[in-house]
CSV table of C-alpha atoms and ligand atoms in Angstrom, one decimal:
chain,number,residue,atom,x,y,z
I,41,MET,CA,21.3,-77.9,11.7
I,42,THR,CA,23.6,-80.8,12.4
I,43,ALA,CA,20.8,-83.4,12.4
I,44,ASN,CA,20.3,-82.7,8.7
I,45,ASP,CA,23.9,-83.4,7.7
I,46,PRO,CA,23.6,-85.8,4.7
I,47,GLY,CA,26.8,-87.6,5.9
I,48,LEU,CA,25.2,-88.9,9.1
I,49,LYS,CA,24.9,-92.6,9.6
I,50,SER,CA,23.0,-94.5,12.3
I,51,TRP,CA,23.9,-97.6,14.2
I,52,VAL,CA,20.3,-98.6,13.6
I,53,GLU,CA,20.0,-100.3,10.3
I,54,VAL,CA,18.0,-98.2,7.8
I,55,PRO,CA,16.9,-99.9,4.6
I,56,LYS,CA,17.7,-98.2,1.3
I,57,ASP,CA,14.7,-96.0,0.3
I,58,SER,CA,13.4,-95.9,3.8
I,59,ASP,CA,11.3,-92.7,4.5
I,60,PHE,CA,13.0,-92.6,8.0
I,61,PRO,CA,16.8,-92.2,7.8
I,62,ILE,CA,18.6,-90.5,10.7
I,63,GLN,CA,18.1,-87.1,9.0
I,64,ASN,CA,14.3,-87.3,9.4
I,65,LEU,CA,13.4,-88.4,13.0
I,66,PRO,CA,9.7,-87.7,12.9
I,67,PHE,CA,7.5,-87.9,16.0
I,68,GLY,CA,4.5,-90.1,16.5
I,69,ILE,CA,2.4,-91.9,19.2
I,70,PHE,CA,2.6,-95.7,19.5
I,71,THR,CA,1.5,-98.6,21.7
I,72,THR,CA,2.6,-102.2,21.8
I,73,ALA,CA,1.1,-105.1,23.6
I,74,ARG,CA,3.1,-104.1,26.7
I,75,THR,CA,3.8,-100.4,26.5
I,76,GLY,CA,2.3,-97.1,25.8
I,77,PRO,CA,0.7,-95.1,24.5
I,78,GLY,CA,3.8,-92.9,24.3
I,79,VAL,CA,5.9,-90.8,22.1
I,80,GLY,CA,8.1,-92.5,19.5
I,81,VAL,CA,10.6,-91.4,16.9
I,82,ALA,CA,10.8,-93.4,13.6
I,83,ILE,CA,14.2,-94.7,12.5
I,84,GLY,CA,14.3,-97.1,9.6
I,85,ASN,CA,11.9,-99.9,10.4
I,86,HIS,CA,12.0,-99.2,14.2
I,87,VAL,CA,10.4,-96.9,16.7
I,88,LEU,CA,12.5,-95.3,19.4
I,89,ASN,CA,10.6,-95.3,22.7
I,90,LEU,CA,11.3,-91.8,24.0
I,91,ALA,CA,9.8,-92.4,27.5
I,92,MET,CA,12.5,-95.1,28.0
I,93,VAL,CA,15.3,-92.9,26.6
I,94,HIS,CA,14.2,-90.1,29.0
I,95,GLU,CA,14.0,-92.5,31.9
I,96,LEU,CA,17.5,-93.7,31.3
I,97,GLY,CA,18.7,-90.1,31.7
I,98,LEU,CA,19.9,-89.7,28.2
I,99,LEU,CA,17.8,-86.5,27.6
I,100,ASP,CA,18.7,-84.8,31.0
I,101,GLY,CA,20.6,-82.0,29.4
I,102,LEU,CA,17.3,-80.7,27.8
I,103,ARG,CA,15.5,-80.2,31.2
I,104,LEU,CA,12.2,-81.6,29.9
I,105,PRO,CA,9.1,-81.9,32.1
I,106,GLY,CA,8.7,-85.4,33.7
I,107,ARG,CA,6.5,-87.8,31.8
I,108,ILE,CA,6.5,-85.6,28.7
I,109,PHE,CA,6.9,-88.7,26.5
I,110,SER,CA,4.3,-90.9,28.4
I,111,GLN,CA,1.4,-89.1,26.7
I,112,PRO,CA,-1.3,-90.3,24.4
I,113,HIS,CA,-0.7,-87.3,22.1
I,114,LEU,CA,2.2,-85.1,21.0
I,115,ASN,CA,0.5,-81.9,22.2
I,116,ALA,CA,2.4,-81.6,25.5
I,117,LEU,CA,5.7,-82.0,23.7
I,118,PHE,CA,4.8,-79.5,20.9
I,119,GLU,CA,3.6,-77.0,23.5
I,120,LEU,CA,7.3,-76.7,24.5
I,121,GLY,CA,7.7,-74.9,21.2
I,122,ARG,CA,9.3,-75.5,17.8
I,123,LYS,CA,12.8,-74.6,19.1
I,124,LYS,CA,12.6,-77.1,22.0
I,125,VAL,CA,11.2,-79.8,19.8
I,126,GLY,CA,14.2,-79.1,17.5
I,127,GLU,CA,16.6,-79.6,20.4
I,128,VAL,CA,15.0,-82.9,21.3
I,129,ARG,CA,15.5,-84.0,17.6
I,130,GLU,CA,19.1,-82.9,17.7
I,131,ARG,CA,19.8,-84.9,20.8
I,132,ILE,CA,18.1,-88.0,19.5
I,133,SER,CA,20.1,-87.6,16.3
I,134,GLU,CA,23.3,-87.6,18.4
I,135,LEU,CA,22.2,-90.7,20.3
I,136,LEU,CA,21.5,-92.6,17.1
I,137,ARG,CA,24.8,-91.7,15.3
I,138,SER,CA,27.1,-94.6,14.4
I,139,ASP,CA,29.9,-93.2,16.5
I,140,HIS,CA,27.8,-92.9,19.6
I,141,HIS,CA,27.5,-95.7,22.2
I,142,GLU,CA,25.5,-94.5,25.1
I,143,LEU,CA,22.0,-95.4,23.8
I,144,ARG,CA,23.3,-98.3,21.7
I,145,ASP,CA,24.7,-100.1,24.8
I,146,GLN,CA,21.4,-99.7,26.6
I,147,VAL,CA,19.5,-101.1,23.6
I,148,LYS,CA,21.6,-104.2,23.7
I,149,ALA,CA,20.5,-104.8,27.3
I,150,ARG,CA,16.8,-103.9,27.0
I,151,GLU,CA,14.4,-104.7,24.2
I,152,ASP,CA,11.7,-102.1,25.1
I,153,ILE,CA,13.8,-99.1,23.9
I,154,LEU,CA,14.0,-99.7,20.2
I,155,LEU,CA,11.0,-101.6,18.9
I,156,PRO,CA,10.3,-103.1,15.4
I,157,VAL,CA,7.5,-101.0,13.9
I,158,SER,CA,5.7,-104.3,13.1
I,159,ARG,CA,5.2,-104.7,16.9
I,160,CYS,CA,3.7,-101.2,17.3
I,161,THR,CA,0.3,-99.7,16.6
I,162,LEU,CA,0.6,-96.1,15.5
I,163,LEU,CA,-2.1,-93.8,16.9
I,164,LEU,CA,-3.4,-90.4,15.9
I,165,PRO,CA,-0.4,-88.3,16.8
I,166,VAL,CA,-2.1,-85.1,18.0
I,167,GLN,CA,-5.3,-84.2,19.7
I,168,ILE,CA,-6.6,-81.7,17.2
I,169,PRO,CA,-8.5,-78.7,18.7
I,170,ASN,CA,-9.2,-77.1,15.3
I,171,TYR,CA,-8.9,-78.2,11.7
I,172,THR,CA,-8.9,-75.7,8.8
I,173,ASP,CA,-8.8,-76.7,5.1
I,174,PHE,CA,-7.3,-74.2,2.6
I,175,TYR,CA,-7.7,-74.2,-1.2
I,176,SER,CA,-4.1,-73.2,-2.1
I,177,SER,CA,-3.5,-75.0,-5.4
I,178,GLU,CA,-4.2,-72.8,-8.4
I,179,GLU,CA,-4.5,-75.8,-10.6
I,180,HIS,CA,-7.0,-77.5,-8.3
I,181,ALA,CA,-9.1,-74.4,-7.8
I,182,THR,CA,-9.2,-73.8,-11.6
I,183,ASN,CA,-10.1,-77.4,-12.3
I,184,VAL,CA,-12.9,-77.5,-9.7
I,185,GLY,CA,-14.2,-74.1,-10.7
I,186,SER,CA,-14.4,-75.3,-14.3
I,187,LEU,CA,-16.3,-78.5,-13.3
I,188,PHE,CA,-18.7,-77.0,-10.7
I,189,ARG,CA,-19.3,-73.7,-12.3
I,190,ASP,CA,-17.9,-72.2,-15.5
I,191,PRO,CA,-14.5,-72.8,-17.3
I,192,LYS,CA,-14.4,-69.2,-18.3
I,193,ASN,CA,-14.6,-67.9,-14.7
I,194,ALA,CA,-13.0,-70.8,-13.0
I,195,LEU,CA,-11.0,-68.8,-10.5
I,196,LEU,CA,-13.2,-66.5,-8.5
I,197,PRO,CA,-12.1,-62.8,-8.1
I,198,ASN,CA,-10.8,-63.2,-4.5
I,199,TRP,CA,-8.6,-66.2,-5.2
I,200,LYS,CA,-5.3,-64.5,-6.0
I,201,HIS,CA,-5.7,-62.0,-3.2
I,202,LEU,CA,-6.2,-64.3,-0.2
I,203,PRO,CA,-5.7,-68.0,0.7
I,204,VAL,CA,-9.3,-69.2,0.6
I,205,GLY,CA,-10.2,-71.7,3.4
I,206,TYR,CA,-13.0,-73.0,5.6
I,207,HIS,CA,-13.3,-74.5,9.0
I,208,GLY,CA,-13.3,-78.3,8.8
I,209,ARG,CA,-14.3,-80.9,11.4
I,210,ALA,CA,-11.6,-82.0,13.9
I,211,SER,CA,-13.6,-84.8,15.5
I,212,SER,CA,-13.5,-87.0,12.4
I,213,VAL,CA,-9.8,-86.8,11.6
I,214,VAL,CA,-8.4,-90.3,12.0
I,215,VAL,CA,-5.0,-91.9,11.7
I,216,SER,CA,-3.8,-93.8,8.6
I,217,GLY,CA,-5.2,-97.4,8.5
I,218,THR,CA,-8.6,-96.5,9.9
I,219,PRO,CA,-11.4,-97.6,7.4
I,220,ILE,CA,-13.9,-95.0,6.2
I,221,HIS,CA,-17.6,-95.9,5.6
I,222,ARG,CA,-19.1,-94.5,2.4
I,223,PRO,CA,-21.4,-91.7,3.7
I,224,ARG,CA,-25.1,-91.4,3.0
I,225,GLY,CA,-26.6,-88.0,2.3
I,226,GLN,CA,-28.8,-85.8,0.1
I,227,VAL,CA,-27.9,-86.0,-3.5
I,228,LYS,CA,-29.5,-84.1,-6.4
I,229,VAL,CA,-30.0,-86.0,-9.6
I,230,ALA,CA,-30.0,-83.7,-12.6
I,231,ASP,CA,-33.5,-84.3,-14.0
I,232,SER,CA,-35.4,-84.5,-10.7
I,233,GLU,CA,-36.9,-81.7,-8.6
I,234,MET,CA,-36.4,-83.5,-5.3
I,235,PRO,CA,-33.1,-84.6,-3.8
I,236,VAL,CA,-32.7,-88.3,-2.9
I,237,PHE,CA,-31.2,-89.7,0.2
I,238,CYS,CA,-28.7,-92.5,-0.6
I,239,PRO,CA,-25.1,-93.7,-0.3
I,240,SER,CA,-22.7,-91.3,-2.1
I,241,ARG,CA,-22.0,-92.4,-5.6
I,242,LYS,CA,-19.1,-89.9,-6.0
I,243,MET,CA,-16.7,-91.0,-3.3
I,244,ASP,CA,-13.3,-89.2,-3.8
I,245,PHE,CA,-10.0,-88.5,-2.1
I,246,GLU,CA,-8.1,-85.2,-1.8
I,247,LEU,CA,-4.3,-85.3,-1.7
I,248,GLU,CA,-3.1,-82.7,0.8
I,249,LEU,CA,-0.2,-81.7,3.0
I,250,ALA,CA,-1.2,-80.4,6.5
I,251,PHE,CA,0.9,-78.5,9.0
I,252,ILE,CA,0.5,-78.6,12.8
I,253,THR,CA,1.0,-75.6,15.1
I,254,SER,CA,3.0,-75.7,18.4
I,255,SER,CA,1.7,-72.5,20.0
I,256,ASN,CA,-1.3,-71.0,21.8
I,257,THR,CA,-1.8,-67.4,20.8
I,258,ASN,CA,-4.1,-64.8,22.4
I,259,LEU,CA,-7.4,-63.9,20.8
I,260,GLY,CA,-6.9,-60.5,19.2
I,261,SER,CA,-3.1,-61.1,18.4
I,262,PRO,CA,-2.5,-61.8,14.8
I,263,VAL,CA,0.6,-63.8,13.8
I,264,SER,CA,3.0,-61.8,11.5
I,265,LEU,CA,4.6,-63.3,8.5
I,266,ARG,CA,8.1,-62.9,10.0
I,267,GLU,CA,7.2,-65.1,13.0
I,268,ALA,CA,4.6,-67.5,11.3
I,269,GLU,CA,6.9,-70.4,10.8
I,270,ASP,CA,8.1,-70.3,14.5
I,271,HIS,CA,4.6,-71.5,15.3
I,272,ILE,CA,4.7,-74.4,12.9
I,273,VAL,CA,6.3,-77.7,14.1
I,274,GLY,CA,5.8,-80.0,11.2
I,275,PHE,CA,3.8,-81.7,8.5
I,276,VAL,CA,1.7,-84.8,7.9
I,277,LEU,CA,0.1,-86.2,4.7
I,278,PHE,CA,-3.6,-85.7,4.6
I,279,ASN,CA,-6.5,-87.3,2.7
I,280,ASP,CA,-9.6,-85.0,2.9
I,281,TRP,CA,-12.1,-87.6,1.7
I,282,SER,CA,-14.9,-86.0,-0.2
I,283,ALA,CA,-18.4,-87.1,-1.3
I,284,ARG,CA,-18.7,-85.0,-4.5
I,285,ASP,CA,-22.5,-85.5,-5.0
I,286,ILE,CA,-23.3,-84.5,-1.5
I,287,GLN,CA,-20.9,-81.6,-1.8
I,288,GLN,CA,-22.3,-80.4,-5.1
I,289,TRP,CA,-25.8,-80.1,-3.7
I,290,GLU,CA,-25.0,-78.6,-0.3
I,291,TYR,CA,-22.1,-76.2,-0.8
I,292,VAL,CA,-24.0,-73.1,-1.9
I,293,PRO,CA,-23.7,-70.6,-0.3
I,294,LEU,CA,-21.7,-71.5,2.8
I,295,GLY,CA,-19.3,-74.1,1.5
I,296,PRO,CA,-18.4,-77.7,2.3
I,297,PHE,CA,-20.2,-79.5,5.1
I,298,LEU,CA,-21.4,-83.2,5.2
I,299,GLY,CA,-19.6,-84.0,1.9
I,300,LYS,CA,-16.4,-83.6,3.9
I,301,ASN,CA,-16.9,-84.1,7.6
I,302,PHE,CA,-17.5,-87.9,7.6
I,303,GLY,CA,-13.7,-88.6,7.8
I,304,SER,CA,-10.2,-87.3,7.0
I,305,THR,CA,-7.1,-89.4,7.2
I,306,MET,CA,-3.6,-88.2,8.4
I,307,SER,CA,-0.3,-90.0,8.3
I,308,PRO,CA,1.0,-91.1,11.7
I,309,TRP,CA,4.4,-89.4,11.8
I,310,VAL,CA,4.8,-85.6,12.2
I,311,VAL,CA,7.8,-84.7,10.0
I,312,THR,CA,9.4,-81.6,11.4
I,313,LEU,CA,9.8,-78.4,9.5
I,314,ASP,CA,13.4,-78.6,10.7
I,315,ALA,CA,13.9,-81.9,8.8
I,316,LEU,CA,12.5,-80.3,5.7
I,317,GLU,CA,14.7,-77.2,5.8
I,318,PRO,CA,17.0,-78.5,3.0
I,319,PHE,CA,14.1,-78.9,0.7
I,320,ARG,CA,12.9,-75.3,0.6
I,321,THR,CA,12.1,-73.9,-2.8
I,322,GLU,CA,10.5,-71.0,-4.6
I,323,GLY,CA,6.7,-71.1,-5.0
I,324,PRO,CA,4.8,-69.9,-8.1
I,325,SER,CA,5.2,-66.2,-8.6
I,326,GLN,CA,2.2,-64.3,-7.2
I,327,VAL,CA,0.7,-61.9,-9.7
I,328,PRO,CA,-1.1,-59.5,-8.9
I,329,HIS,CA,1.0,-58.5,-5.9
I,330,VAL,CA,-0.5,-59.5,-2.6
I,331,LEU,CA,-1.5,-57.0,0.1
I,332,PRO,CA,1.5,-56.0,2.4
I,333,TYR,CA,0.4,-58.3,5.3
I,334,LEU,CA,0.8,-61.3,3.0
I,335,SER,CA,4.0,-60.3,1.3
I,336,PHE,CA,7.0,-62.5,2.1
I,337,GLU,CA,10.7,-63.0,1.4
I,338,GLY,CA,12.7,-66.2,0.9
I,339,LYS,CA,11.9,-69.7,-0.1
I,340,ARG,CA,8.6,-70.6,1.6
I,341,ASN,CA,7.6,-73.7,-0.5
I,342,PHE,CA,8.9,-77.2,-0.1
I,343,ASP,CA,10.0,-79.6,-2.8
I,344,ILE,CA,8.0,-82.7,-1.7
I,345,GLN,CA,7.1,-85.4,-4.2
I,346,LEU,CA,3.7,-86.8,-3.7
I,347,GLU,CA,1.8,-89.7,-5.1
I,348,VAL,CA,-1.6,-91.4,-4.8
I,349,LEU,CA,-2.1,-95.1,-5.3
I,350,LEU,CA,-5.2,-97.2,-5.4
I,351,ALA,CA,-5.3,-100.8,-4.3
I,352,SER,CA,-8.5,-102.5,-5.4
I,353,GLU,CA,-10.2,-105.4,-3.6
I,354,LYS,CA,-8.9,-107.6,-6.4
I,355,GLY,CA,-5.4,-106.8,-5.4
I,356,GLU,CA,-4.6,-104.5,-8.2
I,357,VAL,CA,-2.4,-101.5,-7.3
I,358,ALA,CA,-2.3,-98.5,-9.6
I,359,THR,CA,-0.6,-95.1,-9.4
I,360,LEU,CA,-3.4,-92.5,-10.0
I,361,SER,CA,-1.4,-89.3,-9.6
I,362,ARG,CA,2.1,-87.9,-9.1
I,363,THR,CA,2.5,-84.3,-8.0
I,364,ASN,CA,4.6,-82.0,-5.8
I,365,ALA,CA,3.9,-79.7,-2.9
I,366,LYS,CA,6.0,-77.0,-4.6
I,367,TYR,CA,3.1,-76.2,-6.9
I,368,LEU,CA,1.1,-74.7,-4.0
I,369,TYR,CA,0.4,-71.0,-4.8
I,370,TRP,CA,-0.2,-69.9,-1.2
I,371,ASN,CA,2.6,-71.0,1.3
I,372,ILE,CA,2.1,-72.1,4.9
I,373,ALA,CA,3.3,-68.7,6.3
I,374,GLN,CA,0.7,-66.9,4.3
I,375,GLN,CA,-2.0,-69.4,5.3
I,376,LEU,CA,-1.3,-68.9,9.0
I,377,VAL,CA,-1.0,-65.1,8.7
I,378,HIS,CA,-4.2,-64.8,6.8
I,379,HIS,CA,-6.0,-67.1,9.2
I,380,THR,CA,-5.1,-64.9,12.2
I,381,VAL,CA,-5.1,-61.4,10.6
I,382,ASN,CA,-8.6,-60.8,12.1
I,383,GLY,CA,-7.4,-61.7,15.6
I,384,CYS,CA,-8.4,-65.4,15.4
I,385,ASN,CA,-6.2,-67.3,17.9
I,386,ILE,CA,-4.4,-70.6,17.2
I,387,GLN,CA,-3.9,-73.6,19.5
I,388,VAL,CA,-1.3,-76.3,20.0
I,389,GLY,CA,-2.1,-79.2,17.7
I,390,ASP,CA,-4.3,-77.3,15.3
I,391,LEU,CA,-4.3,-78.9,11.8
I,392,TYR,CA,-4.1,-76.7,8.7
I,393,ALA,CA,-4.5,-78.6,5.4
I,394,SER,CA,-3.3,-77.2,2.1
I,395,GLY,CA,-6.2,-78.1,0.0
I,396,THR,CA,-5.9,-80.6,-2.8
I,397,ILE,CA,-2.5,-80.4,-4.5
I,398,SER,CA,-2.8,-80.6,-8.2
I,399,GLY,CA,0.1,-80.0,-10.6
I,400,PRO,CA,-0.1,-78.6,-14.2
I,401,SER,CA,-0.5,-81.9,-16.1
I,402,PRO,CA,-3.5,-84.3,-16.0
I,403,GLY,CA,-1.4,-87.0,-14.3
I,404,SER,CA,-0.6,-84.7,-11.5
I,405,TYR,CA,-4.2,-83.9,-10.3
I,406,GLY,CA,-4.9,-84.7,-6.6
I,407,SER,CA,-8.5,-85.9,-6.8
I,408,LEU,CA,-10.6,-88.2,-8.9
I,409,LEU,CA,-13.0,-85.3,-9.5
I,410,GLU,CA,-10.2,-83.8,-11.6
I,411,LEU,CA,-8.6,-87.0,-12.9
I,412,THR,CA,-11.9,-88.3,-14.3
I,413,PHE,CA,-13.7,-85.0,-15.1
I,414,ASP,CA,-16.4,-85.6,-12.5
I,415,GLY,CA,-16.6,-89.3,-13.2
I,416,LYS,CA,-17.3,-88.7,-17.0
I,417,LYS,CA,-13.9,-90.1,-18.2
I,418,ALA,CA,-13.1,-93.2,-16.2
I,419,LEU,CA,-9.5,-94.1,-15.4
I,420,HIS,CA,-8.4,-97.4,-16.9
I,421,LEU,CA,-6.3,-99.3,-14.3
I,422,PRO,CA,-3.4,-101.4,-15.6
I,423,GLY,CA,-5.2,-104.7,-14.5
I,424,GLY,CA,-8.3,-103.9,-16.6
I,425,GLU,CA,-10.5,-102.3,-13.9
I,426,GLU,CA,-12.0,-98.8,-14.4
I,427,ARG,CA,-12.8,-96.1,-11.9
I,428,GLY,CA,-14.8,-92.9,-12.2
I,429,PHE,CA,-15.0,-92.6,-8.4
I,430,LEU,CA,-14.0,-94.9,-5.6
I,431,GLN,CA,-15.7,-98.3,-5.1
I,432,ASP,CA,-16.3,-100.1,-1.8
I,433,GLY,CA,-13.2,-102.1,-0.9
I,434,ASP,CA,-10.8,-99.6,-2.6
I,435,THR,CA,-7.8,-98.6,-0.5
I,436,VAL,CA,-6.3,-95.2,-1.2
I,437,ILE,CA,-2.6,-94.8,-0.4
I,438,MET,CA,-0.8,-91.5,-0.3
I,439,ARG,CA,2.9,-91.2,-0.1
I,440,GLY,CA,5.3,-88.3,0.0
I,441,HIS,CA,9.0,-87.7,0.3
I,442,ALA,CA,11.7,-85.1,-0.3
I,443,GLU,CA,15.0,-86.3,-1.7
I,444,ARG,CA,18.5,-84.6,-2.1
I,445,ASP,CA,22.1,-85.6,-1.7
I,446,GLY,CA,21.1,-89.2,-1.1
I,447,VAL,CA,18.9,-88.3,1.8
I,448,ARG,CA,15.2,-89.1,1.6
I,449,ILE,CA,12.8,-87.5,4.1
I,450,GLY,CA,9.5,-89.2,3.9
I,451,PHE,CA,6.1,-89.4,5.6
I,452,GLY,CA,5.2,-93.1,5.5
I,453,ASP,CA,1.8,-94.2,4.2
I,454,CYS,CA,-1.4,-92.3,4.6
I,455,LEU,CA,-4.0,-94.9,3.7
I,456,GLY,CA,-7.6,-95.7,4.2
I,457,LYS,CA,-10.1,-98.3,2.9
I,458,ILE,CA,-13.6,-97.5,1.8
I,459,LEU,CA,-16.2,-99.7,3.4
I,460,PRO,CA,-19.9,-99.9,2.3
I,461,ALA,CA,-22.4,-97.4,3.7
I,462,ILE,CA,-23.8,-98.4,7.1
I,463,GLY,CA,-27.5,-99.5,7.3
M,404,MN,MN1,-9.8,-80.4,1.0
């Protein structure tokens, strides 16, 4: 793919260490005081207004439907398919190259084509028909199994045979920057017969990567492993906020419910699978062998460095965790194949989250539940504060990027602040 060439330079200034060099070109939805909502592409500290680029005739060779970029969500664009979205990205790459003048000349004359991101509000990029949360990190599943159940049988017998998942709640997925109120709910205190109703005392984050689908399939038509990635347009960072005390009381026997559905945060830019192609890597070896419908060839994991930071109300910022998406045991193709093997259909804009991504070492765990052993071993922050779980006023910031040959493909921030419980 030409757009991934590490040698490319843009006429738009891109600061060193920006998540958005010309090799990335992720899609999002933005508004300004005067325009939008519409589709934008991130380049450096700017947003390229695609509705304007289209209006100027610079995308005419692609034969796109009219007003495809004057939409409040990316669904209509994604519905054109991963291949077509890739062609749009390739053409934008061409228009932004340092040796290319067509778009650059127009930008000099009109200021509504290329906007500083500081003048834009980034919105939820997709309308999400369905949200599924997997449980694909062996380290996370082992850690949680040890804490919630029994360290000797941490991993349940099914875990290495299928990507465990559950259906989450799409209505409460919000874009980065949206504050989250601490939920209230039923909590069971150890030495009492009766549960109590109170604000959660075990407010947690979950560091996840989520993929978005760009196809509608028919009910009764499973997606095969060979074609699975053709249906996946890109990734976002995802914080699956979790109230552990509510979760611990409610989850038997049907799994997560109110401990999870009060809010989940996604990053605003959809980084395409195409942009991440150079960062493919082997995943952990799968033993015992998976059933034939889940067996795959090639590199299906992605080497994406991830981190979680906490900014307290006092202004202290601490790194809580550093990990990598390459540790995920189950890859995205296997997740989608397993999801549809019974005939379940997928829709454009569906969100499929990985499950918490934990690595092998304690500093690489993707939730406070694991980092603090269910709140029993508080983390000491560099400025002197301590955390078992999150406090009101805490802001959790997730970041991720892949880096190679001097090219950094990043996601931007996925952040949210915890507000006090309502009422
Ligand atoms: Mn989760």
